[in-house]
Coordinates of C-alpha atoms and ligand atoms in Angstrom, one line a residue:
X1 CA 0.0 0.0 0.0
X2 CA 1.8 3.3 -1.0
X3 CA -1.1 5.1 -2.8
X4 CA -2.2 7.9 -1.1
X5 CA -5.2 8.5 -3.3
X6 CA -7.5 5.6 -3.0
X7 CA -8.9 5.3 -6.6
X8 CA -5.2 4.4 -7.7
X9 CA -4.6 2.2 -4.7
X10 CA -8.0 0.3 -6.1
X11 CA -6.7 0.5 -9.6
X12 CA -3.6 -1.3 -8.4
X13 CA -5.2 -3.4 -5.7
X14 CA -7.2 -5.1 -9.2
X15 CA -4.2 -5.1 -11.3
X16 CA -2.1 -7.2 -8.5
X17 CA -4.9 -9.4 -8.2
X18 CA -5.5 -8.8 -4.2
X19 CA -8.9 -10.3 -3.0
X20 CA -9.1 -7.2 -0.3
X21 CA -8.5 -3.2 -0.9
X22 CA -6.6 -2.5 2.4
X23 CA -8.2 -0.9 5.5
X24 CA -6.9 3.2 5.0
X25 CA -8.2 3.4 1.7
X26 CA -11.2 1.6 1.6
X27 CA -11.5 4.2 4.6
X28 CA -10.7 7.3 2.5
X29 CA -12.9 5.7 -0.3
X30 CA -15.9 6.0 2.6
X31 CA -14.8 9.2 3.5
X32 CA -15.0 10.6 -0.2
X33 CA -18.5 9.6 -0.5
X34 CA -19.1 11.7 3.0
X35 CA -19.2 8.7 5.6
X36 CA -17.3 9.8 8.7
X37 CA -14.2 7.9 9.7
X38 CA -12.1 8.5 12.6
X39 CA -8.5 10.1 12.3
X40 CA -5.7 8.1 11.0
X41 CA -1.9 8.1 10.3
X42 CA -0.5 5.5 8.3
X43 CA 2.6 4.1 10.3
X44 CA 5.4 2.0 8.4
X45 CA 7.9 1.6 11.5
X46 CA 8.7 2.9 15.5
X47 CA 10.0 6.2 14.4
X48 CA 7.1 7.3 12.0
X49 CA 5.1 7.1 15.6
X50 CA 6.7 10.2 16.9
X51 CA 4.9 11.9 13.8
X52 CA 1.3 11.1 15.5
X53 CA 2.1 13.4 18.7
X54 CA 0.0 16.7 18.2
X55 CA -1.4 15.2 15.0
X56 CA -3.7 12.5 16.5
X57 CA -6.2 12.7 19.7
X58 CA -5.6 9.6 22.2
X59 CA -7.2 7.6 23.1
X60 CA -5.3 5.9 20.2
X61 CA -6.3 2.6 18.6
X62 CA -3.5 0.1 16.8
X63 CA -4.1 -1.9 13.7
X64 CA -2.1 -4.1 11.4
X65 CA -2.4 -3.8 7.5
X66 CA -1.9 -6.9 5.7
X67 CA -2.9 -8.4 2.3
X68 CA -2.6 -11.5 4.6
X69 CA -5.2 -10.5 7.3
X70 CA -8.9 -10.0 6.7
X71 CA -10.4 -10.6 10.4
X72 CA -7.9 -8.3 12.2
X73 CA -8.5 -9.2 16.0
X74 CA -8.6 -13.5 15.3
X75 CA -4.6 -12.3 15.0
X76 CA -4.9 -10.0 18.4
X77 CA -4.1 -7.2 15.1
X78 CA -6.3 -5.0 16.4
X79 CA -5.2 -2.7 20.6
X80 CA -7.7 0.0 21.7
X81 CA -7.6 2.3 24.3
X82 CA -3.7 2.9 24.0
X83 CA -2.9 6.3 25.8
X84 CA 0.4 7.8 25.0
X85 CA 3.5 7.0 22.7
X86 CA 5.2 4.7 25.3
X87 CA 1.8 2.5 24.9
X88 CA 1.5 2.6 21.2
X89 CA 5.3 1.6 20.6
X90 CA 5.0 -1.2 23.2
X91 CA 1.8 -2.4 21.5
X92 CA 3.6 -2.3 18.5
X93 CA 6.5 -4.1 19.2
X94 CA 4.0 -6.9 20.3
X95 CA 1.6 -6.8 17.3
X96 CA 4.8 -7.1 15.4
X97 CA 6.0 -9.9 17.4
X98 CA 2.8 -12.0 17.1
X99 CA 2.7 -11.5 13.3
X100 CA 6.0 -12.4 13.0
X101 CA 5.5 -15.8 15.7
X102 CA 3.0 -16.8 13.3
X103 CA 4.5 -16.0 9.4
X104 CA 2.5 -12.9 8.5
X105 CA 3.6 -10.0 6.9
X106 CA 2.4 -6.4 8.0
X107 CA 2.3 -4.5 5.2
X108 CA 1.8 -0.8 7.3
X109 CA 0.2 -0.4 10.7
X110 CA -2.7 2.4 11.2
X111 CA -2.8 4.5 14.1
X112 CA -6.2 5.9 14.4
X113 CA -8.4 8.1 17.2
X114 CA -10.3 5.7 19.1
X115 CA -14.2 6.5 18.7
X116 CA -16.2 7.2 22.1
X117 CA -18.6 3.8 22.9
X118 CA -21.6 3.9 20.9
X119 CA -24.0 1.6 19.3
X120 CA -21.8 -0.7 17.0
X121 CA -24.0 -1.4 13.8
X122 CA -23.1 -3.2 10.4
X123 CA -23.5 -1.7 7.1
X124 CA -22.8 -4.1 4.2
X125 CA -23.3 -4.3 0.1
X126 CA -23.2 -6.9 -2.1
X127 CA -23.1 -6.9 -6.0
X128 CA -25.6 -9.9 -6.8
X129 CA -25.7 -11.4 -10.3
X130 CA -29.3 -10.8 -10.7
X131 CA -30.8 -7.3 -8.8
X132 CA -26.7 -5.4 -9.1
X133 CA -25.9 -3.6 -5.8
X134 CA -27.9 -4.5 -2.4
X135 CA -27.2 -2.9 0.7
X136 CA -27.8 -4.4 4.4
X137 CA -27.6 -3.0 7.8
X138 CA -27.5 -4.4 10.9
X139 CA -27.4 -3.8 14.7
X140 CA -24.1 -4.7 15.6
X141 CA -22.1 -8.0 16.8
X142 CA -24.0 -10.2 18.4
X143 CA -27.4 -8.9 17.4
X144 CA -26.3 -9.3 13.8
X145 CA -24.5 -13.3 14.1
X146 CA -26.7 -14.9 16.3
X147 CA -30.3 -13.1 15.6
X148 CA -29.9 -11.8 11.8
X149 CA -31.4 -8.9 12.8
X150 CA -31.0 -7.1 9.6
X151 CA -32.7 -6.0 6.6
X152 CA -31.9 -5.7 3.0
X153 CA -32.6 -3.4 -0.1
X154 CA -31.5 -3.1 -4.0
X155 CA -29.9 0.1 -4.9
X156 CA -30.5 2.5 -5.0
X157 CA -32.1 3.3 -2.2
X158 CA -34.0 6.7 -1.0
X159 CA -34.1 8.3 2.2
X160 CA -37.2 7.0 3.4
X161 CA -36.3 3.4 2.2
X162 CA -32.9 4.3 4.8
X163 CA -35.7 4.8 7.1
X164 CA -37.5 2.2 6.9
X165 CA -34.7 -0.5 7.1
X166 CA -33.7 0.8 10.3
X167 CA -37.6 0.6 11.6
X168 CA -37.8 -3.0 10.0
X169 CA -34.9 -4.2 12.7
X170 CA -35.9 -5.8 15.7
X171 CA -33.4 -4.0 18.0
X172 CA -34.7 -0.8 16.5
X173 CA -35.6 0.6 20.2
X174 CA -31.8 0.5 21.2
X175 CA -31.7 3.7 18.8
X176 CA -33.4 5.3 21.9
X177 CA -31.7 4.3 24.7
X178 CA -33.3 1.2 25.9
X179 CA -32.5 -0.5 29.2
X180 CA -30.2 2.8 30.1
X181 CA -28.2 3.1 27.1
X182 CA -26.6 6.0 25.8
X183 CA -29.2 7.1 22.9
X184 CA -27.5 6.3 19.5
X185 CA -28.3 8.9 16.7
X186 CA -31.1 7.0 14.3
X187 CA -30.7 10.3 11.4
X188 CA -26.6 10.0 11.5
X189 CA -27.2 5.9 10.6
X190 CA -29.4 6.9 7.9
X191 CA -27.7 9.2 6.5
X192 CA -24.3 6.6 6.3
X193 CA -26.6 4.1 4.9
X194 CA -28.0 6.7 2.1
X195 CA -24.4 7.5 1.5
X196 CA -23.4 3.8 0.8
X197 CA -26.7 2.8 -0.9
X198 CA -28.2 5.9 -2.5
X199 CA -27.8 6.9 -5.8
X200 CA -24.9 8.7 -5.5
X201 CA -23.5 6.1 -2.9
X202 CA -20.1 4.0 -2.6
X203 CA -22.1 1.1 -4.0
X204 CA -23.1 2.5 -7.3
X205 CA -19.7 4.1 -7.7
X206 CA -17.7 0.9 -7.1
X207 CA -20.1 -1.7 -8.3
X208 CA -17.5 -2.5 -11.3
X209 CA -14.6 -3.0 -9.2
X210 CA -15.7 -4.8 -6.3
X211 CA -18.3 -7.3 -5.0
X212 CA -18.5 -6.7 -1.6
X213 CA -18.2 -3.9 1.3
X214 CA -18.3 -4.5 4.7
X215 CA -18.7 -1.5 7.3
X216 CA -18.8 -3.7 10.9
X217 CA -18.5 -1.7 12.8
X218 CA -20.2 1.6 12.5
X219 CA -20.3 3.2 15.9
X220 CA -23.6 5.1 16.5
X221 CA -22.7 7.8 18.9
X222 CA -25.4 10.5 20.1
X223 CA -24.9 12.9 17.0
X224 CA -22.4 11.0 15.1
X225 CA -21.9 7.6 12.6
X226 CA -18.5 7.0 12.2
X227 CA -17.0 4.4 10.4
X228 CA -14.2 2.3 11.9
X229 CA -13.5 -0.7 10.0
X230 CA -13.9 -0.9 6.2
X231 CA -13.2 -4.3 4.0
X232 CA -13.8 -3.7 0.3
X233 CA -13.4 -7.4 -1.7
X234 CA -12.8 -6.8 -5.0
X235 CA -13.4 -8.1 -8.4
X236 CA -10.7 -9.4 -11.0
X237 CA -10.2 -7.3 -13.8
X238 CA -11.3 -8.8 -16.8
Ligands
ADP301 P1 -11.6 -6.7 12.5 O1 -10.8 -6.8 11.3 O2 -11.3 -7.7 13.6 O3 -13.1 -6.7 12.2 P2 -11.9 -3.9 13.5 O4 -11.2 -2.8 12.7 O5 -13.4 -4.0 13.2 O6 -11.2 -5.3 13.2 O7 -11.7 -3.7 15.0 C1 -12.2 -4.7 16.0 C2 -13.0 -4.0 17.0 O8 -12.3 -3.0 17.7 C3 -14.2 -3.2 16.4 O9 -15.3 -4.1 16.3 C4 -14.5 -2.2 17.5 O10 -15.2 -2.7 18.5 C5 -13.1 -1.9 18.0 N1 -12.5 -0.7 17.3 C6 -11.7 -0.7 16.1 N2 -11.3 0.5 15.8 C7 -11.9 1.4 16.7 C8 -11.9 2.8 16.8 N3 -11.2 3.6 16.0 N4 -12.6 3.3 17.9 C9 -13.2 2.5 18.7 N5 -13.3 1.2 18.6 C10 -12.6 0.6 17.6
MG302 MG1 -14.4 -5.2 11.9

């Protein structure tokens, strides 16, 4: 990964034949379409770490980027809540170490700002053979493996079809603030999900180059939907 814009990194991701577009810019992708994703730095060793003081807010969250690594934390890729320097380089040298134990290859780390808790939802797309883009959402992690709670549309979709997706799940009252939660802002999901789905969404625009997109999570805060993981599967060129 040494593209720093995202359409080129996808142009080359193709022409290497990867399976995955890597994490940053399938998370700049999101962001050019208007999806919000937290702050990152690209980090390629110790020293570039020292770059992140004053640039990035901690808490500070540590991931591994690897052609070789799709489900980061099966590979304990993936550290939250790290506070300072001294706790990102240690975490580091760990992630590094475990990679290393085990004979993967980190391509480039990411360093980003660690989003505040929220409600951790799933937005998905897949380009099927017969309807072309469909896009998914879902309340997130266990809600969305062991219930299915989630509810598909062909795109593209309006606003009110965003709408009525998110009505259509059963853990639709968690938007609220059920059982003493935090509220989680219902408008900010929609909006994400019109800006993957809608006509002018990420899955219109990519639907040539890849088949799949998977947002899991998208953190619901309050007043925000932020993006934090983003796994783009591409097609072969023809
Ligand atoms: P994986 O490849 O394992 O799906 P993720 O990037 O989704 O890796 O990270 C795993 C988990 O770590 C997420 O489900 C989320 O709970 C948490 N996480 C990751 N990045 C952030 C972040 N920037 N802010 C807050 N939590 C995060
Ligand atoms: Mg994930």
């Amino acid at each position: 990964m040494t593209e720093t814009d995202p359409w080129a990194a996808l142009r080359a991701a193709r022409a290497q034949e990867r399976k995955t577009l890597d994490e940053p810019s399938g998370k700049a992708i999101l962001a050019s379409f208007g999806i919000r994703v937290p702050a990152f730095r690209v980090v390629r060793s110790n020293g570039d770490l020292d770059a992140i003081k004053g640039e990035l807010r901690p808490p500070f969250v540590l991931k591994v980027v690897s052609a070789e690594v799709v489900h980061k934390s099966e590979f304990g890729a993936v550290k939250v809540g790290l506070k300072d320097e001294f706790e990102l380089n240690s975490a580091l040298d760990a992630m590094r170490a475990t990679l290393e134990g085990r004979g993967i290859r980190a391509d480039c780390w990411m360093v980003e700002e660690m989003v505040p808790a929220g409600l951790e939802c799933v937005i998905g797309g897949v380009i099927d053979p017969e309807f072309g883009p469909m896009v998914m959402v879902g309340l997130g992690g266990i809600l969305v493996e062991l219930m299915g709670d989630v509810a598909f549309r062909i795109c593209p979709i309006e606003k009110a079809d965003a709408v009525e997706m998110l009505r259509e799940l059963r853990g639709v009252a968690l938007f609220s603030g059920a059982r003493g939660r935090e509220p989680a802002s219902f408008d900010a999901l929609v909006d994400a999900l019109l800006k993957v789905g809608g006509k002018n969404g990420v899955l219109m625009g990519c639907a040539d180059a890849v088949s799949e997109i998977d947002v899991n999570p998208i953190i619901v805060t309050r007043d925000a939907a932020i993006a934090v993981d983003a796994r783009f599967i591409l097609t072969p060129l023809a």
